[in-house]
């Protein structure tokens, strides 16, 4: 509790953080474990349909970000989140009838509806003077939920697959019920209602034009990270010669160090500034990724995973604090949703690019390319004038 008070978190954002944890827990469990394993082994769904379902989920989540942001500037956050989570709950429940390919795909797509509102509302609630630190806390919640979901569900899938289904439905239902306690009201001041949409859009367009040089970096960094998703298990076994248990330790070390580093790195970034954190974080991340491709020993690979986690924890809060400078105060919902949509382009493309490159060349090649992308981002940001990273 002292830590939460030190971050200046109010009751509303704490409640949203709990809902975010539940949503991301179910999301991680569903996308990483439930859809691939339950779909293949229990429902006997083909891999092609399973891949289509996962793509449908990300597509729904990405496409809806802009529209939901517009609504959040005009309607109650409680209403938007409540309706979104109800649709997500229906989507999860539909997996019970997932023997039909179309129902299976529709269920995954519907679950993506409730993801966007929770995260965007969290972004609008963060205080500007403590943005990096508070975003570090939210990213920690996100990562713990996404990481814990697959682990817990894998254990249940090995024991009783039907229990895994009941767990994700139950947690989705709890998240929906908690949404009734979110304070009502819009995300912006009442004065926004008196400003025509055309003028609001013009204000946002000016901000987006000002941040044009940052747009490639937004896409490249999510592209570089998401490229690794489909090839990591193959890379761990073929290049690093890790067993399944050793690969799990590698992920736990990297993810754990990211989680532990987010809040202190966020506070440090608030004091030191964003530019050095972004340049150093991206550079170390790229260099460490490249080092993993040199077939290090298991212990060295573990050490590199720790460095990867810490460098990632340095980048996340500082990057979000930078994006916040370009969101007009009167259009937070619309602004954050558009920025999230741009970043989502890389997430949509990355897994496909990574899979194709790994099939044509090797998993190690994908890691090298990803490392190169992060190194390029660090170099480009080094050349940017400091004013791009300062208050605007």
mmCIF file of C-alpha atoms in Angstrom:
data_model
loop_
_atom_site.group_PDB
_atom_site.id
_atom_site.type_symbol
_atom_site.label_atom_id
_atom_site.label_comp_id
_atom_site.label_asym_id
_atom_site.label_seq_id
_atom_site.Cartn_x
_atom_site.Cartn_y
_atom_site.Cartn_z
ATOM 1 C CA UNK A 1 0.000 0.000 0.000
ATOM 2 C CA UNK A 2 2.866 2.402 0.809
ATOM 3 C CA UNK A 3 4.303 1.785 -2.646
ATOM 4 C CA UNK A 4 0.961 2.560 -4.259
ATOM 5 C CA UNK A 5 0.598 5.771 -2.261
ATOM 6 C CA UNK A 6 4.172 6.762 -3.163
ATOM 7 C CA UNK A 7 3.261 6.485 -6.837
ATOM 8 C CA UNK A 8 0.283 8.795 -6.297
ATOM 9 C CA UNK A 9 -2.215 6.223 -7.541
ATOM 10 C CA UNK A 10 -5.876 6.956 -6.822
ATOM 11 C CA UNK A 11 -8.573 4.386 -6.114
ATOM 12 C CA UNK A 12 -9.912 4.544 -9.645
ATOM 13 C CA UNK A 13 -6.599 3.647 -11.283
ATOM 14 C CA UNK A 14 -5.968 0.890 -8.725
ATOM 15 C CA UNK A 15 -9.351 -0.624 -9.594
ATOM 16 C CA UNK A 16 -8.526 -0.293 -13.291
ATOM 17 C CA UNK A 17 -5.175 -1.980 -12.622
ATOM 18 C CA UNK A 18 -6.959 -4.960 -11.024
ATOM 19 C CA UNK A 19 -9.281 -5.214 -14.018
ATOM 20 C CA UNK A 20 -6.280 -4.846 -16.351
ATOM 21 C CA UNK A 21 -4.524 -7.716 -14.573
ATOM 22 C CA UNK A 22 -7.549 -9.996 -14.938
ATOM 23 C CA UNK A 23 -8.036 -9.036 -18.590
ATOM 24 C CA UNK A 24 -4.371 -9.579 -19.466
ATOM 25 C CA UNK A 25 -4.235 -12.821 -17.468
ATOM 26 C CA UNK A 26 -7.116 -14.177 -19.518
ATOM 27 C CA UNK A 27 -5.630 -12.752 -22.707
ATOM 28 C CA UNK A 28 -2.237 -14.377 -22.162
ATOM 29 C CA UNK A 29 -3.841 -17.653 -21.117
ATOM 30 C CA UNK A 30 -6.190 -17.614 -24.099
ATOM 31 C CA UNK A 31 -3.776 -16.612 -26.869
ATOM 32 C CA UNK A 32 -0.666 -18.487 -25.754
ATOM 33 C CA UNK A 33 -2.182 -21.644 -24.273
ATOM 34 C CA UNK A 34 -5.932 -22.069 -24.593
ATOM 35 C CA UNK A 35 -6.486 -21.351 -28.301
ATOM 36 C CA UNK A 36 -3.458 -23.348 -29.557
ATOM 37 C CA UNK A 37 -3.675 -26.289 -27.128
ATOM 38 C CA UNK A 38 -7.390 -26.573 -26.345
ATOM 39 C CA UNK A 39 -8.257 -25.811 -29.955
ATOM 40 C CA UNK A 40 -5.937 -28.501 -31.330
ATOM 41 C CA UNK A 41 -6.178 -31.262 -28.722
ATOM 42 C CA UNK A 42 -9.751 -30.927 -27.449
ATOM 43 C CA UNK A 43 -11.697 -29.233 -30.246
ATOM 44 C CA UNK A 44 -9.507 -30.711 -33.015
ATOM 45 C CA UNK A 45 -9.256 -27.369 -34.810
ATOM 46 C CA UNK A 46 -6.661 -27.129 -37.586
ATOM 47 C CA UNK A 47 -3.529 -25.012 -37.132
ATOM 48 C CA UNK A 48 -4.659 -22.756 -39.979
ATOM 49 C CA UNK A 49 -7.905 -21.917 -38.152
ATOM 50 C CA UNK A 50 -6.018 -21.462 -34.873
ATOM 51 C CA UNK A 51 -3.679 -18.963 -36.543
ATOM 52 C CA UNK A 52 -6.622 -17.164 -38.107
ATOM 53 C CA UNK A 53 -8.325 -16.918 -34.708
ATOM 54 C CA UNK A 54 -5.270 -15.317 -33.101
ATOM 55 C CA UNK A 55 -4.964 -12.858 -35.981
ATOM 56 C CA UNK A 56 -8.681 -12.041 -35.674
ATOM 57 C CA UNK A 57 -8.175 -11.199 -32.009
ATOM 58 C CA UNK A 58 -5.307 -8.775 -32.653
ATOM 59 C CA UNK A 59 -7.087 -7.276 -35.642
ATOM 60 C CA UNK A 60 -10.221 -6.545 -33.606
ATOM 61 C CA UNK A 61 -8.190 -5.058 -30.772
ATOM 62 C CA UNK A 62 -6.183 -2.812 -33.116
ATOM 63 C CA UNK A 63 -9.018 -1.635 -35.349
ATOM 64 C CA UNK A 64 -11.308 -0.755 -32.443
ATOM 65 C CA UNK A 65 -8.741 1.413 -30.654
ATOM 66 C CA UNK A 66 -9.527 4.522 -32.686
ATOM 67 C CA UNK A 67 -13.313 4.259 -32.406
ATOM 68 C CA UNK A 68 -13.223 3.468 -28.703
ATOM 69 C CA UNK A 69 -10.961 6.434 -28.050
ATOM 70 C CA UNK A 70 -13.446 8.726 -29.772
ATOM 71 C CA UNK A 71 -16.263 7.329 -27.612
ATOM 72 C CA UNK A 72 -14.248 7.689 -24.417
ATOM 73 C CA UNK A 73 -14.031 11.437 -24.997
ATOM 74 C CA UNK A 74 -17.842 11.618 -25.109
ATOM 75 C CA UNK A 75 -19.297 8.785 -23.031
ATOM 76 C CA UNK A 76 -18.781 7.328 -19.570
ATOM 77 C CA UNK A 77 -15.641 5.234 -19.173
ATOM 78 C CA UNK A 78 -17.640 2.852 -16.989
ATOM 79 C CA UNK A 79 -20.178 2.312 -19.764
ATOM 80 C CA UNK A 80 -17.536 1.735 -22.457
ATOM 81 C CA UNK A 81 -15.492 -0.697 -20.345
ATOM 82 C CA UNK A 82 -18.578 -2.488 -19.048
ATOM 83 C CA UNK A 83 -19.992 -3.111 -22.513
ATOM 84 C CA UNK A 84 -16.580 -4.072 -23.873
ATOM 85 C CA UNK A 85 -15.910 -6.589 -21.104
ATOM 86 C CA UNK A 86 -19.394 -8.050 -21.497
ATOM 87 C CA UNK A 87 -18.706 -8.671 -25.193
ATOM 88 C CA UNK A 88 -15.336 -10.191 -24.257
ATOM 89 C CA UNK A 89 -17.029 -12.467 -21.742
ATOM 90 C CA UNK A 90 -19.456 -13.641 -24.425
ATOM 91 C CA UNK A 91 -16.482 -14.279 -26.712
ATOM 92 C CA UNK A 92 -14.691 -16.441 -24.143
ATOM 93 C CA UNK A 93 -17.890 -18.352 -23.372
ATOM 94 C CA UNK A 94 -18.359 -19.079 -27.096
ATOM 95 C CA UNK A 95 -15.229 -21.241 -27.062
ATOM 96 C CA UNK A 96 -17.495 -23.886 -25.503
ATOM 97 C CA UNK A 97 -19.083 -24.222 -28.941
ATOM 98 C CA UNK A 98 -15.766 -23.901 -30.756
ATOM 99 C CA UNK A 99 -16.082 -27.131 -32.745
ATOM 100 C CA UNK A 100 -17.347 -24.865 -35.503
ATOM 101 C CA UNK A 101 -14.438 -23.076 -37.165
ATOM 102 C CA UNK A 102 -16.367 -19.847 -37.608
ATOM 103 C CA UNK A 103 -17.544 -19.770 -34.006
ATOM 104 C CA UNK A 104 -13.970 -20.426 -32.863
ATOM 105 C CA UNK A 105 -12.692 -17.460 -34.918
ATOM 106 C CA UNK A 106 -15.617 -15.245 -33.861
ATOM 107 C CA UNK A 107 -14.977 -16.061 -30.192
ATOM 108 C CA UNK A 108 -11.354 -14.940 -30.464
ATOM 109 C CA UNK A 109 -12.355 -11.779 -32.336
ATOM 110 C CA UNK A 110 -15.044 -10.873 -29.795
ATOM 111 C CA UNK A 111 -12.601 -11.260 -26.927
ATOM 112 C CA UNK A 112 -10.456 -8.533 -28.527
ATOM 113 C CA UNK A 113 -13.306 -6.024 -28.125
ATOM 114 C CA UNK A 114 -12.899 -5.614 -24.365
ATOM 115 C CA UNK A 115 -9.109 -5.190 -24.338
ATOM 116 C CA UNK A 116 -8.736 -1.705 -25.827
ATOM 117 C CA UNK A 117 -10.986 0.322 -23.469
ATOM 118 C CA UNK A 118 -9.298 -0.837 -20.246
ATOM 119 C CA UNK A 119 -5.779 -0.002 -21.367
ATOM 120 C CA UNK A 120 -6.729 3.357 -22.940
ATOM 121 C CA UNK A 121 -8.652 4.486 -19.839
ATOM 122 C CA UNK A 122 -5.625 3.541 -17.716
ATOM 123 C CA UNK A 123 -3.493 5.790 -19.921
ATOM 124 C CA UNK A 124 -5.869 8.714 -19.477
ATOM 125 C CA UNK A 125 -5.837 8.355 -15.670
ATOM 126 C CA UNK A 126 -2.063 8.567 -15.269
ATOM 127 C CA UNK A 127 -0.824 11.833 -13.732
ATOM 128 C CA UNK A 128 1.516 13.816 -15.959
ATOM 129 C CA UNK A 129 4.008 14.679 -13.198
ATOM 130 C CA UNK A 130 4.503 10.990 -12.361
ATOM 131 C CA UNK A 131 3.750 9.463 -15.750
ATOM 132 C CA UNK A 132 6.851 7.297 -16.207
ATOM 133 C CA UNK A 133 6.646 5.858 -12.687
ATOM 134 C CA UNK A 134 2.901 5.205 -12.854
ATOM 135 C CA UNK A 135 3.217 3.722 -16.333
ATOM 136 C CA UNK A 136 5.932 1.469 -14.945
ATOM 137 C CA UNK A 137 3.387 0.199 -12.429
ATOM 138 C CA UNK A 138 0.764 -0.392 -15.136
ATOM 139 C CA UNK A 139 3.249 -2.149 -17.407
ATOM 140 C CA UNK A 140 4.213 -4.342 -14.444
ATOM 141 C CA UNK A 141 0.562 -5.307 -13.975
ATOM 142 C CA UNK A 142 0.282 -5.997 -17.710
ATOM 143 C CA UNK A 143 3.406 -8.157 -17.859
ATOM 144 C CA UNK A 144 2.602 -10.157 -14.730
ATOM 145 C CA UNK A 145 -0.897 -10.860 -16.004
ATOM 146 C CA UNK A 146 0.260 -11.819 -19.498
ATOM 147 C CA UNK A 147 3.036 -14.009 -18.083
ATOM 148 C CA UNK A 148 1.076 -15.721 -15.332
ATOM 149 C CA UNK A 149 -1.900 -16.594 -17.531
ATOM 150 C CA UNK A 150 -0.152 -19.126 -19.803
ATOM 151 C CA UNK A 151 1.752 -20.715 -16.892
ATOM 152 C CA UNK A 152 -1.379 -21.348 -14.823
ATOM 153 C CA UNK A 153 -3.395 -22.483 -17.812
ATOM 154 C CA UNK A 154 -0.695 -24.894 -18.978
ATOM 155 C CA UNK A 155 -0.809 -26.610 -15.592
ATOM 156 C CA UNK A 156 -4.589 -26.920 -15.784
ATOM 157 C CA UNK A 157 -4.485 -28.118 -19.386
ATOM 158 C CA UNK A 158 -2.203 -30.973 -18.334
ATOM 159 C CA UNK A 159 -4.568 -31.855 -15.488
ATOM 160 C CA UNK A 160 -8.122 -31.197 -16.726
ATOM 161 C CA UNK A 161 -8.650 -29.097 -19.874
ATOM 162 C CA UNK A 162 -12.237 -28.247 -18.976
ATOM 163 C CA UNK A 163 -11.027 -26.545 -15.786
ATOM 164 C CA UNK A 164 -8.904 -24.241 -17.932
ATOM 165 C CA UNK A 165 -12.008 -23.156 -19.818
ATOM 166 C CA UNK A 166 -13.976 -22.521 -16.616
ATOM 167 C CA UNK A 167 -11.061 -20.507 -15.184
ATOM 168 C CA UNK A 168 -10.826 -18.039 -18.049
ATOM 169 C CA UNK A 169 -14.618 -17.649 -18.172
ATOM 170 C CA UNK A 170 -14.746 -17.030 -14.402
ATOM 171 C CA UNK A 171 -11.954 -14.438 -14.472
ATOM 172 C CA UNK A 172 -13.521 -12.685 -17.470
ATOM 173 C CA UNK A 173 -16.807 -12.541 -15.535
ATOM 174 C CA UNK A 174 -15.094 -11.114 -12.427
ATOM 175 C CA UNK A 175 -13.440 -8.392 -14.536
ATOM 176 C CA UNK A 176 -16.831 -7.489 -16.015
ATOM 177 C CA UNK A 177 -18.461 -7.310 -12.560
ATOM 178 C CA UNK A 178 -15.655 -5.098 -11.224
ATOM 179 C CA UNK A 179 -16.243 -2.670 -14.082
ATOM 180 C CA UNK A 180 -19.551 -1.652 -12.451
ATOM 181 C CA UNK A 181 -17.498 0.048 -9.692
ATOM 182 C CA UNK A 182 -15.504 2.260 -12.059
ATOM 183 C CA UNK A 183 -16.370 5.948 -11.495
ATOM 184 C CA UNK A 184 -18.673 7.357 -14.161
ATOM 185 C CA UNK A 185 -18.013 10.395 -16.283
ATOM 186 C CA UNK A 186 -16.072 11.156 -19.434
ATOM 187 C CA UNK A 187 -12.281 11.239 -19.694
ATOM 188 C CA UNK A 188 -12.152 14.922 -20.558
ATOM 189 C CA UNK A 189 -13.510 18.153 -19.176
ATOM 190 C CA UNK A 190 -17.083 19.171 -19.883
ATOM 191 C CA UNK A 191 -15.764 22.013 -22.034
ATOM 192 C CA UNK A 192 -14.841 19.444 -24.673
ATOM 193 C CA UNK A 193 -18.526 19.092 -25.512
ATOM 194 C CA UNK A 194 -18.634 22.688 -26.720
ATOM 195 C CA UNK A 195 -15.790 22.146 -29.197
ATOM 196 C CA UNK A 196 -16.867 20.747 -32.584
ATOM 197 C CA UNK A 197 -15.364 17.461 -33.630
ATOM 198 C CA UNK A 198 -13.668 19.129 -36.606
ATOM 199 C CA UNK A 199 -11.724 21.436 -34.278
ATOM 200 C CA UNK A 200 -10.847 18.555 -31.924
ATOM 201 C CA UNK A 201 -9.539 16.518 -34.851
ATOM 202 C CA UNK A 202 -7.517 19.483 -36.101
ATOM 203 C CA UNK A 203 -5.836 19.845 -32.693
ATOM 204 C CA UNK A 204 -4.964 16.170 -32.724
ATOM 205 C CA UNK A 205 -3.739 16.330 -36.331
ATOM 206 C CA UNK A 206 -1.338 19.136 -35.400
ATOM 207 C CA UNK A 207 0.066 17.014 -32.573
ATOM 208 C CA UNK A 208 0.452 13.979 -34.821
ATOM 209 C CA UNK A 209 2.192 16.091 -37.463
ATOM 210 C CA UNK A 210 4.591 17.368 -34.816
ATOM 211 C CA UNK A 211 5.543 13.817 -33.820
ATOM 212 C CA UNK A 212 5.925 12.575 -37.413
ATOM 213 C CA UNK A 213 9.635 11.730 -36.961
ATOM 214 C CA UNK A 214 8.726 9.392 -34.091
ATOM 215 C CA UNK A 215 6.145 7.390 -36.058
ATOM 216 C CA UNK A 216 8.622 5.031 -37.765
ATOM 217 C CA UNK A 217 10.120 4.193 -34.389
ATOM 218 C CA UNK A 218 6.675 3.406 -32.989
ATOM 219 C CA UNK A 219 6.100 0.809 -35.698
ATOM 220 C CA UNK A 220 9.660 -0.552 -35.867
ATOM 221 C CA UNK A 221 9.953 -1.298 -32.160
ATOM 222 C CA UNK A 222 6.678 -3.216 -31.990
ATOM 223 C CA UNK A 223 7.594 -4.920 -35.267
ATOM 224 C CA UNK A 224 11.006 -5.933 -33.919
ATOM 225 C CA UNK A 225 9.543 -7.327 -30.703
ATOM 226 C CA UNK A 226 6.575 -9.148 -32.266
ATOM 227 C CA UNK A 227 8.806 -10.777 -34.895
ATOM 228 C CA UNK A 228 10.294 -12.825 -32.074
ATOM 229 C CA UNK A 229 7.004 -14.272 -30.817
ATOM 230 C CA UNK A 230 6.591 -17.180 -33.269
ATOM 231 C CA UNK A 231 10.277 -18.157 -33.370
ATOM 232 C CA UNK A 232 11.425 -17.965 -29.731
ATOM 233 C CA UNK A 233 10.832 -21.657 -28.854
ATOM 234 C CA UNK A 234 12.659 -22.786 -32.012
ATOM 235 C CA UNK A 235 15.487 -20.319 -31.400
ATOM 236 C CA UNK A 236 15.867 -21.513 -27.802
ATOM 237 C CA UNK A 237 16.114 -25.173 -28.797
ATOM 238 C CA UNK A 238 18.097 -24.882 -32.058
ATOM 239 C CA UNK A 239 20.473 -21.990 -31.367
ATOM 240 C CA UNK A 240 20.717 -21.916 -27.574
ATOM 241 C CA UNK A 241 20.298 -25.709 -27.120
ATOM 242 C CA UNK A 242 17.945 -25.151 -24.197
ATOM 243 C CA UNK A 243 15.538 -27.753 -22.887
ATOM 244 C CA UNK A 244 11.915 -26.843 -22.196
ATOM 245 C CA UNK A 245 12.636 -26.260 -18.495
ATOM 246 C CA UNK A 246 15.716 -24.148 -19.269
ATOM 247 C CA UNK A 247 13.691 -22.110 -21.764
ATOM 248 C CA UNK A 248 11.081 -21.482 -19.049
ATOM 249 C CA UNK A 249 13.848 -20.247 -16.717
ATOM 250 C CA UNK A 250 15.088 -17.927 -19.480
ATOM 251 C CA UNK A 251 11.622 -16.422 -19.910
ATOM 252 C CA UNK A 252 11.113 -16.065 -16.164
ATOM 253 C CA UNK A 253 14.448 -14.267 -15.766
ATOM 254 C CA UNK A 254 13.776 -11.870 -18.628
ATOM 255 C CA UNK A 255 10.158 -11.209 -17.701
ATOM 256 C CA UNK A 256 10.886 -11.021 -13.979
ATOM 257 C CA UNK A 257 13.663 -8.458 -14.418
ATOM 258 C CA UNK A 258 11.380 -6.406 -16.659
ATOM 259 C CA UNK A 259 8.656 -6.404 -14.019
ATOM 260 C CA UNK A 260 11.037 -5.591 -11.160
ATOM 261 C CA UNK A 261 12.716 -2.815 -13.118
ATOM 262 C CA UNK A 262 9.653 -0.971 -14.425
ATOM 263 C CA UNK A 263 8.791 1.166 -11.380
ATOM 264 C CA UNK A 264 12.359 2.169 -10.383
ATOM 265 C CA UNK A 265 13.300 2.788 -14.018
ATOM 266 C CA UNK A 266 10.142 4.858 -14.434
ATOM 267 C CA UNK A 267 11.015 7.018 -11.423
ATOM 268 C CA UNK A 268 14.595 7.394 -12.628
ATOM 269 C CA UNK A 269 13.378 8.393 -16.085
ATOM 270 C CA UNK A 270 11.131 11.066 -14.564
ATOM 271 C CA UNK A 271 14.228 12.643 -12.975
ATOM 272 C CA UNK A 272 16.921 12.121 -15.625
ATOM 273 C CA UNK A 273 14.913 12.563 -18.833
ATOM 274 C CA UNK A 274 13.514 10.403 -21.600
ATOM 275 C CA UNK A 275 16.140 10.664 -24.341
ATOM 276 C CA UNK A 276 19.061 8.949 -22.540
ATOM 277 C CA UNK A 277 16.783 6.159 -21.329
ATOM 278 C CA UNK A 278 15.383 5.475 -24.784
ATOM 279 C CA UNK A 279 18.749 5.561 -26.542
ATOM 280 C CA UNK A 280 20.524 3.433 -23.943
ATOM 281 C CA UNK A 281 17.622 1.017 -23.523
ATOM 282 C CA UNK A 282 17.149 0.344 -27.246
ATOM 283 C CA UNK A 283 20.910 0.083 -27.870
ATOM 284 C CA UNK A 284 21.490 -2.415 -25.051
ATOM 285 C CA UNK A 285 18.405 -4.396 -26.057
ATOM 286 C CA UNK A 286 19.624 -4.708 -29.655
ATOM 287 C CA UNK A 287 23.187 -5.579 -28.647
ATOM 288 C CA UNK A 288 22.018 -8.204 -26.166
ATOM 289 C CA UNK A 289 19.679 -9.804 -28.711
ATOM 290 C CA UNK A 290 22.557 -10.074 -31.175
ATOM 291 C CA UNK A 291 24.728 -11.623 -28.462
ATOM 292 C CA UNK A 292 22.135 -14.362 -27.936
ATOM 293 C CA UNK A 293 22.608 -15.411 -31.566
ATOM 294 C CA UNK A 294 26.290 -16.210 -30.918
ATOM 295 C CA UNK A 295 25.318 -19.510 -29.252
ATOM 296 C CA UNK A 296 26.327 -18.585 -25.681
ATOM 297 C CA UNK A 297 26.433 -21.102 -22.855
ATOM 298 C CA UNK A 298 23.312 -21.622 -20.775
ATOM 299 C CA UNK A 299 24.573 -19.480 -17.886
ATOM 300 C CA UNK A 300 25.587 -16.659 -20.227
ATOM 301 C CA UNK A 301 22.181 -16.876 -21.927
ATOM 302 C CA UNK A 302 20.550 -16.488 -18.504
ATOM 303 C CA UNK A 303 22.675 -13.411 -17.843
ATOM 304 C CA UNK A 304 21.743 -11.926 -21.213
ATOM 305 C CA UNK A 305 18.062 -12.527 -20.410
ATOM 306 C CA UNK A 306 18.492 -10.438 -17.254
ATOM 307 C CA UNK A 307 20.067 -7.607 -19.274
ATOM 308 C CA UNK A 308 17.258 -7.816 -21.851
ATOM 309 C CA UNK A 309 14.643 -7.535 -19.120
ATOM 310 C CA UNK A 310 16.282 -4.533 -17.470
ATOM 311 C CA UNK A 311 16.816 -2.709 -20.773
ATOM 312 C CA UNK A 312 13.189 -3.297 -21.721
ATOM 313 C CA UNK A 313 12.054 -1.949 -18.353
ATOM 314 C CA UNK A 314 14.074 1.212 -19.057
ATOM 315 C CA UNK A 315 12.418 1.745 -22.440
ATOM 316 C CA UNK A 316 8.735 1.164 -21.678
ATOM 317 C CA UNK A 317 7.962 3.942 -19.135
ATOM 318 C CA UNK A 318 10.159 6.524 -20.875
ATOM 319 C CA UNK A 319 8.600 5.780 -24.269
ATOM 320 C CA UNK A 320 5.071 6.119 -22.937
ATOM 321 C CA UNK A 321 5.945 9.373 -21.201
ATOM 322 C CA UNK A 322 7.284 10.655 -24.528
ATOM 323 C CA UNK A 323 4.093 9.738 -26.387
ATOM 324 C CA UNK A 324 2.044 11.495 -23.699
ATOM 325 C CA UNK A 325 3.575 14.810 -24.766
ATOM 326 C CA UNK A 326 1.794 14.539 -28.107
ATOM 327 C CA UNK A 327 -1.700 13.764 -26.782
ATOM 328 C CA UNK A 328 -3.936 16.880 -26.667
ATOM 329 C CA UNK A 329 -5.380 17.337 -23.149
ATOM 330 C CA UNK A 330 -8.900 17.650 -24.527
ATOM 331 C CA UNK A 331 -8.795 14.456 -26.595
ATOM 332 C CA UNK A 332 -6.981 11.935 -24.416
ATOM 333 C CA UNK A 333 -9.157 9.015 -25.368
ATOM 334 C CA UNK A 334 -8.960 9.671 -29.105
ATOM 335 C CA UNK A 335 -5.289 10.601 -28.937
ATOM 336 C CA UNK A 336 -4.140 7.522 -27.024
ATOM 337 C CA UNK A 337 -6.258 5.240 -29.153
ATOM 338 C CA UNK A 338 -4.710 6.562 -32.366
ATOM 339 C CA UNK A 339 -1.192 6.182 -31.001
ATOM 340 C CA UNK A 340 -1.996 2.648 -29.838
ATOM 341 C CA UNK A 341 -3.362 1.874 -33.293
ATOM 342 C CA UNK A 342 -0.117 3.014 -34.945
ATOM 343 C CA UNK A 343 1.907 0.837 -32.577
ATOM 344 C CA UNK A 344 -0.499 -2.021 -33.264
ATOM 345 C CA UNK A 345 0.549 -2.044 -36.931
ATOM 346 C CA UNK A 346 3.884 -3.542 -35.933
ATOM 347 C CA UNK A 347 2.187 -6.131 -33.721
ATOM 348 C CA UNK A 348 -0.032 -7.251 -36.602
ATOM 349 C CA UNK A 349 2.814 -7.513 -39.125
ATOM 350 C CA UNK A 350 5.606 -8.778 -36.876
ATOM 351 C CA UNK A 351 4.551 -12.407 -36.262
ATOM 352 C CA UNK A 352 3.916 -12.976 -39.982
ATOM 353 C CA UNK A 353 7.260 -11.448 -40.980
ATOM 354 C CA UNK A 354 9.097 -13.410 -38.298
ATOM 355 C CA UNK A 355 7.488 -16.689 -39.321
ATOM 356 C CA UNK A 356 8.205 -16.187 -43.028
ATOM 357 C CA UNK A 357 11.842 -15.213 -42.418
ATOM 358 C CA UNK A 358 12.371 -18.153 -40.077
ATOM 359 C CA UNK A 359 10.953 -20.552 -42.693
ATOM 360 C CA UNK A 360 13.095 -19.079 -45.467
ATOM 361 C CA UNK A 361 16.304 -18.739 -43.436
ATOM 362 C CA UNK A 362 16.419 -19.558 -39.710
ATOM 363 C CA UNK A 363 15.153 -18.435 -36.308
ATOM 364 C CA UNK A 364 18.590 -16.957 -35.595
ATOM 365 C CA UNK A 365 18.245 -14.758 -38.696
ATOM 366 C CA UNK A 366 15.030 -13.296 -37.295
ATOM 367 C CA UNK A 367 16.784 -12.493 -34.017
ATOM 368 C CA UNK A 368 19.599 -10.748 -35.883
ATOM 369 C CA UNK A 369 17.130 -8.662 -37.906
ATOM 370 C CA UNK A 370 15.173 -7.756 -34.789
ATOM 371 C CA UNK A 371 18.397 -6.739 -33.037
ATOM 372 C CA UNK A 372 19.291 -4.595 -36.040
ATOM 373 C CA UNK A 373 15.946 -2.809 -35.903
ATOM 374 C CA UNK A 374 16.448 -1.867 -32.250
ATOM 375 C CA UNK A 375 19.998 -0.671 -32.964
ATOM 376 C CA UNK A 376 18.688 1.511 -35.803
ATOM 377 C CA UNK A 377 16.038 3.002 -33.507
ATOM 378 C CA UNK A 378 18.719 3.855 -30.911
ATOM 379 C CA UNK A 379 20.903 5.486 -33.580
ATOM 380 C CA UNK A 380 18.056 7.524 -35.032
ATOM 381 C CA UNK A 381 16.976 8.783 -31.602
ATOM 382 C CA UNK A 382 20.583 9.747 -30.877
ATOM 383 C CA UNK A 383 20.486 12.039 -33.906
ATOM 384 C CA UNK A 384 17.167 13.597 -32.926
ATOM 385 C CA UNK A 385 17.375 17.012 -31.234
ATOM 386 C CA UNK A 386 16.607 16.976 -27.532
ATOM 387 C CA UNK A 387 13.557 19.182 -28.064
ATOM 388 C CA UNK A 388 11.699 16.167 -29.531
ATOM 389 C CA UNK A 389 11.909 14.544 -26.098
ATOM 390 C CA UNK A 390 11.043 17.623 -24.000
ATOM 391 C CA UNK A 391 7.759 19.107 -22.879
ATOM 392 C CA UNK A 392 5.778 20.485 -25.817
#
